[in-house]
Amino acid sequence: MSTAIISNDKMETFEKYESVVRSYSRGWPTVFEKAKGYKIWDVDGKEFIDFFAGAGALNYGHNDDVMQEKLIEYIRNDGILHSLDMGTTPRKMFLEAFQETILTPRNLRYQIMFPGPTGTNSVESALKIARKVTGRDTVISFTNAFHGMTIGSLSVTGNSFKRHGAGVPLHHSVFMPFDEYAEDQDSLVYLERFLEDNGSGVALPAAIILETVQGEGGINAARMEWLRKIETLCKRWDILLIVDDVQAGCGRTGTFFSFEPAGINPDIVCLSKSIGGIGLPMAITLIKPEYDKWGPGEHNGTFRGNNLAFIGATEALRYWETDDFSNEIKASAAFIRRQVDSIIDRFPELKGEARGRGLMQGIAVNVEGLANEICAESFNRGLIIETSGPNDEVVKFLPPLIIDQVGLEKGFEILNQSIKHVLSN
Amino acid sequence: MSTAIISNDKMETFEKYESVVRSYSRGWPTVFEKAKGYKIWDVDGKEFIDFFAGAGALNYGHNDDVMQEKLIEYIRNDGILHSLDMGTTPRKMFLEAFQETILTPRNLRYQIMFPGPTGTNSVESALKIARKVTGRDTVISFTNAFHGMTIGSLSVTGNSFKRHGAGVPLHHSVFMPFDEYAEDQDSLVYLERFLEDNGSGVALPAAIILETVQGEGGINAARMEWLRKIETLCKRWDILLIVDDVQAGCGRTGTFFSFEPAGINPDIVCLSKSIGGIGLPMAITLIKPEYDKWGPGEHNGTFRGNNLAFIGATEALRYWETDDFSNEIKASAAFIRRQVDSIIDRFPELKGEARGRGLMQGIAVNVEGLANEICAESFNRGLIIETSGPNDEVVKFLPPLIIDQVGLEKGFEILNQSIKHVLSN
Amino acid sequence: MSTAIISNDKMETFEKYESVVRSYSRGWPTVFEKAKGYKIWDVDGKEFIDFFAGAGALNYGHNDDVMQEKLIEYIRNDGILHSLDMGTTPRKMFLEAFQETILTPRNLRYQIMFPGPTGTNSVESALKIARKVTGRDTVISFTNAFHGMTIGSLSVTGNSFKRHGAGVPLHHSVFMPFDEYAEDQDSLVYLERFLEDNGSGVALPAAIILETVQGEGGINAARMEWLRKIETLCKRWDILLIVDDVQAGCGRTGTFFSFEPAGINPDIVCLSKSIGGIGLPMAITLIKPEYDKWGPGEHNGTFRGNNLAFIGATEALRYWETDDFSNEIKASAAFIRRQVDSIIDRFPELKGEARGRGLMQGIAVNVEGLANEICAESFNRGLIIETSGPNDEVVKFLPPLIIDQVGLEKGFEILNQSIKHVLSN
Amino acid sequence: MSTAIISNDKMETFEKYESVVRSYSRGWPTVFEKAKGYKIWDVDGKEFIDFFAGAGALNYGHNDDVMQEKLIEYIRNDGILHSLDMGTTPRKMFLEAFQETILTPRNLRYQIMFPGPTGTNSVESALKIARKVTGRDTVISFTNAFHGMTIGSLSVTGNSFKRHGAGVPLHHSVFMPFDEYAEDQDSLVYLERFLEDNGSGVALPAAIILETVQGEGGINAARMEWLRKIETLCKRWDILLIVDDVQAGCGRTGTFFSFEPAGINPDIVCLSKSIGGIGLPMAITLIKPEYDKWGPGEHNGTFRGNNLAFIGATEALRYWETDDFSNEIKASAAFIRRQVDSIIDRFPELKGEARGRGLMQGIAVNVEGLANEICAESFNRGLIIETSGPNDEVVKFLPPLIIDQVGLEKGFEILNQSIKHVLSN
């Protein structure tokens, strides 16, 4: 996200009272008020097409009608809102729906853990249980991985700016090259050598953690073959495989779990962001029964029982009862890929490179600063998009999965105009 | 919390699908459905008095009428629900209300950071910024401290069961004895010696982090004089003072911040749990302007913009516009203290010891296992209370602050009967 | 040691070619040439009384006649000098002599490890094996401990200047107050509370490591009763007790091991400095048979087989065949204590405090900078003494154990004159 | 080194009194007594050709006549033996000779540090000063590196058995693939990508530490071109280059420093093993003047002033006054290479692979256990050789540099017979 400081009267409260850590309100200097589907409006009534979707937390769009009704009804009936990990009706309904709609049809066997309502809580819990059951401390992570901002998750996150923010050295993690990291090199050859060689300096790890598509790291999509090889390696060496599907899961790439096309079966899966359906804080950690070796309360947290989120989550699972939603996402993804290719062709000055898959795509712009300028101009013209990558060099497209053809066309029209404008200055 | 496994049909879904890490649903084996004020009902319509208040997240009780109305209205109007750290109307209103109602009247100057929606996020952000601005890595924490379950927060948490769950050694923290930790010893004498002695092995720390009343650690209330001495030490050695007011703050001890009676002015304050008013996930970190040295986005998180929580939070601040609420809490606190003293007198078999202050009190029961039995029996009779302390030895009273005399009396009646019952078996 | 830069022509080579890390050659700016017993001569023929004894490495004085002869004979016969941990005749003779002369008469059962030829090697090996056999990582150490300068030993060393030199945070150690660390506080009360309390934040340690008399830390002698209590604690909690007897051992306090008067039986003992007899590099680690669980070569080092040192070491053991040597040391120690008391009386300006026991005594001078001035003046007048303590505040007396009455008197005469001179300026 | 337990009466003392950590005395179960040049004799008078040279500590052979004389003379004259870092005549002479004979002719500018008398002391000091002057904590090391057994050095050592012996996780190091580590992969491509990519998870390191020929790691010789590229990388990223020349230095590869043929100029160089000439404990750390930023005494140690070693060291430097010695080593190296090639040809069952350069060569035997059998049989027949490599798979040839043609031929004759014998069984 660009962090250029653009200021105006509307933003005074935020500038005056908030910490300087705030970032999105710098790049998009307005006050947002309403949102529906793939559209957002600010206090002046200006309309924006949303190609950002709450950084992947709004896959089902803003304010789904049915979810809204269910929330309102629950509140009206004095439904219990906050319940830690006590039994409640919405929690029960979510557990059952997730089992029936998601796990059973996919032949997946996982215990469901509520680790606290954010992605980093899920990752921290995954790392803990992997270390506990294996009795090992090292976790292998990949270049440009992003797994969260608390110290455990940050240890397996690649970004140096964010790592430096820890204020302490980060340990117990080893970084290996992600798929296609360096030209003409096979990233798995080294990983394998390090594991098999007693003298490599890298201890047998508790787990390998990965995103199938790295979102913050620059929309880098691993090949299915690479994922399968990683799984094979994990099995050979008795290493747990953790898929952090916080951003790429919940349908973002076209299937509920991003790893489905690879046919792999991770030992632990982290879900958050869109799991709550309507954008409310929620996360779950899926753990194979044989690794679910927690003591009661060994990991806990105050907001593990956000019942409004459970209601949104349960409702969202209806989207996955048939294949229709998945097929629609794939059609939208194909459209976006054509748009991306056309932009790269049309604007050779971008030195553009297509990235990603599903509704998690982007254009790497190999000219310093240009990606941020394009996002800023798009905002002015009514399109919300952000950058990612180690140098903010990728223009990232993450529309809500429910976006229609009209919305996609409108968005890319604004994008094309914005690029043209930026390049002409 | 007792984790004895009590099972029944009602709990089948949780037992079958959830991870074994679940804890509260073991001690209170039912499915809760509705809640209002200081009461909760389960699916069978059984009513419970709530002396637990969401582990301190429900200071204003369940389902406050006005908050409910505001939430429903916002949802109905398609108000933006999820917004990261973008500007939104509810965020703006909260920032302004917090400044006017809380900070300005208390002459406190803090920048407000939204670190993610949980207490541990707030603590992690506090530790990071303290380390960044001082350039030091050690943080001093106290015996029986509880600051959260992600690796950074867990490093400054005392509980060995929870620390062991990390699966890795926890570093950069030094534990010092909390106030009145060991008989006839002045805990600050050692702290001071360690700081002033170049040969002590303890480096000058970035920060000292403390709870003024340790909740999970056993309802240990520090004396005001001790808090003032800690502040003096911090100033002398240029150490940042972090008060983790996640559980003891938001009025729990009678004043908005728990440290107000001590007259101290911490450099960083962590708030979560009840800050969202109605039990929705939210947290803030208050940082003195001179220490607010973050880079934009140096700490971030997907759920920093939970607008429903901002609405609850803003409404909750109305309680603090006059001194009335504070006075009511103090009256309730005095009532509870009398009840506690009377129980200790009446049941010498408990070897009971009064703990805590405000509406954060407890009875340390110095007979192994007894505290858990009392809580279990209370649940059967319709009172929700839990234990705390390193050996679950403290029966803890954390009713909603809005509880009335009737509720308190009812609760203690059940408690007295439960103790009598347990002791007679 | 004072590090004031005093320069002269004689020192040019050192100043020009050596690293600035050099320290003793700054405080004693001359080139030493010969040494015998308790005397040293520099290139100008100036004679010095040695109250320093190679920082405790020359307990048997310089150039013992018999040792010299044995070394020369061995070299003349082409005896193997360097042998790692291969079997050699001098190694065999040392092992047998140490068993017979030291271990058997004291009813001590230890396996002897050659960990490399320095004290820090011995400490590193002790920490490793303690962690291996217990499966725990934390080691408890004490304020003002000094155990060496490699990262493992430095982690349990208190001095902040030396710790800071590591360039990395030092982990897996917890510092507790040494005996009589803070006025009116019982240092063991806290240690015990930390161990017994599940919420203390201090994990059950692999070991407790201590010096019975802290040399570098300021000549702090623990009381025998305190040592016995530590041993009791260790037994109760199944913690290994490591005595670092590198400086206080080999007779320095009057008995071969410094802990003999306490009647304790440590699990691991580190010896170096004077173990080689004539000042050649050597160290051993004594490990109770039940804890000697190394894999072959799991700890190693190139200079574990310094045969000249083994010859000196074996010869030195003859001093311990009867009690005579021990008795002589005690007589000298009593003389020194009287001298110390008399100095403290005679020069109240020193605000002096007597420290230590055996031939490891000192005067804490509670006036900033004064101890260093006294040592510098003593050097000018022909007495080699150095300071120790976190602020170089203790004038330290470590004469060779073989010093006679004449030598002691001569040394204290110079010291008295030097103090008088310094105080009169 | 093979650790098969072979026992006999001769070894009883060692088996009974020494720790089980001993290793060489297991593979070579005899008691050695005398040694001269490249020969050793045991107590039974059995003669051995030495192709081991004290693991590289006896480059000038055993008991050089002149060195012996100088040692004896010094001892006879009551020369000061132990002196920490005080000025002494032998220290002065060594400093001057090293400057004149080694540094000046090679146009190298280094301050000389005496870090304690072992290789690991030198490495620890190198890591410390690199971290101090850069203010960074990470050090990059390579697969199969061996740098020592104390915690700092062990952190940058690859061997998993030895790392595991630490008993604690080892931090602040990142392992990169050594030259030609994995087939068809360019090891520097990844190193470069990790350094240039802000998202790689690998922080800018304080230093890169390497051995130009990895001894313990399997006699892996880096190509000169690879070394030059590493130096270029270091310069580009402002990383300090540390060459650990403890085993490969002091002429082992044909030049005094092993890196001379590459034409590189490391920032820090570690020397030990043969630096003392006759096998006595000694080490030095060479630091470019601009990085010599120690405080006085910031790193220290009791045995920094081993004057007998200084005398051997100074005498040894005479070998380097002309090019003759270097030329002789190269001739011997060529002879060994021919022998190695001939063995690989003659015994295809070995699946042998030639390794190393100079007098640091070996044969990787790709049949499990075979290398150890060959060494054991060679010992029986009068040749001292050991294995190295992560699986003890390399038969290693490290004869003293002063070995003559007769010695080499004799050694290889025994080796050939031993291989033949082993293969025929």
Tab-separated table of N, CA, C and O in Angstrom, chain A residues 323-359:
chain	number	residue	atom	x	y	z
A	323	ASP	N	-21.587	-26.545	-7.132
A	323	ASP	CA	-20.372	-26.087	-7.815
A	323	ASP	C	-20.551	-24.748	-8.521
A	323	ASP	O	-19.605	-24.215	-9.114
A	324	ASP	N	-21.783	-24.222	-8.498
A	324	ASP	CA	-22.061	-23.015	-9.283
A	324	ASP	C	-21.128	-21.858	-8.940
A	324	ASP	O	-20.575	-21.197	-9.824
A	325	PHE	N	-20.957	-21.626	-7.632
A	325	PHE	CA	-20.156	-20.474	-7.211
A	325	PHE	C	-18.725	-20.639	-7.707
A	325	PHE	O	-18.113	-19.703	-8.255
A	326	SER	N	-18.208	-21.806	-7.549
A	326	SER	CA	-16.858	-22.099	-7.990
A	326	SER	C	-16.706	-21.835	-9.490
A	326	SER	O	-15.728	-21.235	-9.940
A	327	ASN	N	-17.694	-22.247	-10.250
A	327	ASN	CA	-17.624	-22.036	-11.701
A	327	ASN	C	-17.678	-20.556	-12.069
A	327	ASN	O	-16.977	-20.101	-12.973
A	328	GLU	N	-18.499	-19.825	-11.338
A	328	GLU	CA	-18.576	-18.376	-11.601
A	328	GLU	C	-17.231	-17.709	-11.320
A	328	GLU	O	-16.791	-16.834	-12.061
A	329	ILE	N	-16.595	-18.108	-10.226
A	329	ILE	CA	-15.287	-17.519	-9.890
A	329	ILE	C	-14.300	-17.806	-11.008
A	329	ILE	O	-13.549	-16.918	-11.443
A	330	LYS	N	-14.303	-19.030	-11.497
A	330	LYS	CA	-13.358	-19.374	-12.556
A	330	LYS	C	-13.597	-18.551	-13.814
A	330	LYS	O	-12.654	-18.129	-14.488
A	331	ALA	N	-14.870	-18.298	-14.124
A	331	ALA	CA	-15.178	-17.472	-15.292
A	331	ALA	C	-14.658	-16.045	-15.094
A	331	ALA	O	-14.014	-15.470	-15.976
A	332	SER	N	-14.906	-15.502	-13.892
A	332	SER	CA	-14.396	-14.151	-13.598
A	332	SER	C	-12.873	-14.124	-13.667
A	332	SER	O	-12.278	-13.156	-14.167
A	333	ALA	N	-12.253	-15.175	-13.166
A	333	ALA	CA	-10.788	-15.239	-13.176
A	333	ALA	C	-10.259	-15.220	-14.597
A	333	ALA	O	-9.268	-14.535	-14.899
A	334	ALA	N	-10.930	-15.947	-15.478
A	334	ALA	CA	-10.495	-15.974	-16.874
A	334	ALA	C	-10.630	-14.589	-17.498
A	334	ALA	O	-9.747	-14.121	-18.235
A	335	PHE	N	-11.715	-13.914	-17.185
A	335	PHE	CA	-11.894	-12.553	-17.691
A	335	PHE	C	-10.750	-11.644	-17.225
A	335	PHE	O	-10.170	-10.889	-18.002
A	336	ILE	N	-10.455	-11.740	-15.927
A	336	ILE	CA	-9.388	-10.879	-15.389
A	336	ILE	C	-8.060	-11.200	-16.069
A	336	ILE	O	-7.315	-10.292	-16.453
A	337	ARG	N	-7.772	-12.463	-16.249
A	337	ARG	CA	-6.507	-12.815	-16.885
A	337	ARG	C	-6.424	-12.191	-18.287
A	337	ARG	O	-5.380	-11.657	-18.681
A	338	ARG	N	-7.515	-12.192	-19.028
A	338	ARG	CA	-7.508	-11.561	-20.358
A	338	ARG	C	-7.253	-10.057	-20.246
A	338	ARG	O	-6.488	-9.484	-21.010
A	339	GLN	N	-7.872	-9.447	-19.243
A	339	GLN	CA	-7.648	-8.018	-19.028
A	339	GLN	C	-6.187	-7.732	-18.686
A	339	GLN	O	-5.590	-6.784	-19.187
A	340	VAL	N	-5.640	-8.550	-17.831
A	340	VAL	CA	-4.238	-8.380	-17.413
A	340	VAL	C	-3.328	-8.491	-18.630
A	340	VAL	O	-2.451	-7.638	-18.863
A	341	ASP	N	-3.533	-9.515	-19.431
A	341	ASP	CA	-2.697	-9.706	-20.613
A	341	ASP	C	-2.828	-8.521	-21.558
A	341	ASP	O	-1.835	-8.050	-22.125
A	342	SER	N	-4.059	-8.048	-21.686
A	342	SER	CA	-4.278	-6.934	-22.607
A	342	SER	C	-3.576	-5.671	-22.099
A	342	SER	O	-2.987	-4.917	-22.869
A	343	ILE	N	-3.617	-5.441	-20.801
A	343	ILE	CA	-2.931	-4.257	-20.237
A	343	ILE	C	-1.427	-4.357	-20.457
A	343	ILE	O	-0.774	-3.381	-20.850
A	344	ILE	N	-0.883	-5.531	-20.211
A	344	ILE	CA	0.561	-5.713	-20.384
A	344	ILE	C	0.957	-5.457	-21.834
A	344	ILE	O	1.978	-4.807	-22.113
A	345	ASP	N	0.118	-5.913	-22.754
A	345	ASP	CA	0.366	-5.663	-24.183
A	345	ASP	C	0.242	-4.185	-24.534
A	345	ASP	O	1.082	-3.623	-25.228
A	346	ARG	N	-0.819	-3.602	-24.018
A	346	ARG	CA	-1.166	-2.240	-24.421
A	346	ARG	C	-0.184	-1.222	-23.862
A	346	ARG	O	0.069	-0.190	-24.478
A	347	PHE	N	0.330	-1.507	-22.664
A	347	PHE	CA	1.236	-0.547	-22.008
A	347	PHE	C	2.612	-1.173	-21.767
A	347	PHE	O	2.956	-1.532	-20.637
A	348	PRO	N	3.415	-1.305	-22.803
A	348	PRO	CA	4.737	-1.937	-22.622
A	348	PRO	C	5.622	-1.153	-21.652
A	348	PRO	O	6.527	-1.712	-21.042
A	349	GLU	N	5.314	0.155	-21.457
A	349	GLU	CA	6.103	0.960	-20.512
A	349	GLU	C	6.048	0.392	-19.099
A	349	GLU	O	6.901	0.683	-18.268
A	350	LEU	N	5.015	-0.378	-18.799
A	350	LEU	CA	4.892	-0.941	-17.449
A	350	LEU	C	5.904	-2.049	-17.198
A	350	LEU	O	6.174	-2.396	-16.053
A	351	LYS	N	6.467	-2.594	-18.301
A	351	LYS	CA	7.269	-3.811	-18.151
A	351	LYS	C	6.499	-4.801	-17.262
A	351	LYS	O	7.023	-5.316	-16.268
A	352	GLY	N	5.251	-4.988	-17.624
A	352	GLY	CA	4.325	-5.749	-16.779
A	352	GLY	C	4.509	-7.250	-16.879
A	352	GLY	O	4.981	-7.781	-17.886
A	353	GLU	N	4.137	-7.900	-15.815
A	353	GLU	CA	4.237	-9.348	-15.734
A	353	GLU	C	2.974	-9.837	-15.029
A	353	GLU	O	2.614	-9.321	-13.979
A	354	ALA	N	2.296	-10.835	-15.633
A	354	ALA	CA	1.051	-11.344	-15.041
A	354	ALA	C	1.365	-12.225	-13.839
A	354	ALA	O	2.312	-13.004	-13.864
A	355	ARG	N	0.555	-12.107	-12.832
A	355	ARG	CA	0.783	-12.862	-11.603
A	355	ARG	C	-0.533	-13.471	-11.095
A	355	ARG	O	-1.602	-12.905	-11.290
A	356	GLY	N	-0.432	-14.599	-10.413
A	356	GLY	CA	-1.549	-15.136	-9.652
A	356	GLY	C	-2.498	-16.052	-10.392
A	356	GLY	O	-2.257	-16.433	-11.539
A	357	ARG	N	-3.557	-16.420	-9.678
A	357	ARG	CA	-4.588	-17.266	-10.258
A	357	ARG	C	-5.908	-17.032	-9.534
A	357	ARG	O	-5.940	-16.447	-8.449
A	358	GLY	N	-7.031	-17.469	-10.140
A	358	GLY	CA	-8.339	-17.244	-9.545
A	358	GLY	C	-8.625	-15.756	-9.465
A	358	GLY	O	-8.205	-14.982	-10.333
A	359	LEU	N	-9.294	-15.348	-8.389
A	359	LEU	CA	-9.539	-13.907	-8.217
A	359	LEU	C	-8.468	-13.311	-7.307
A	359	LEU	O	-8.735	-12.454	-6.471
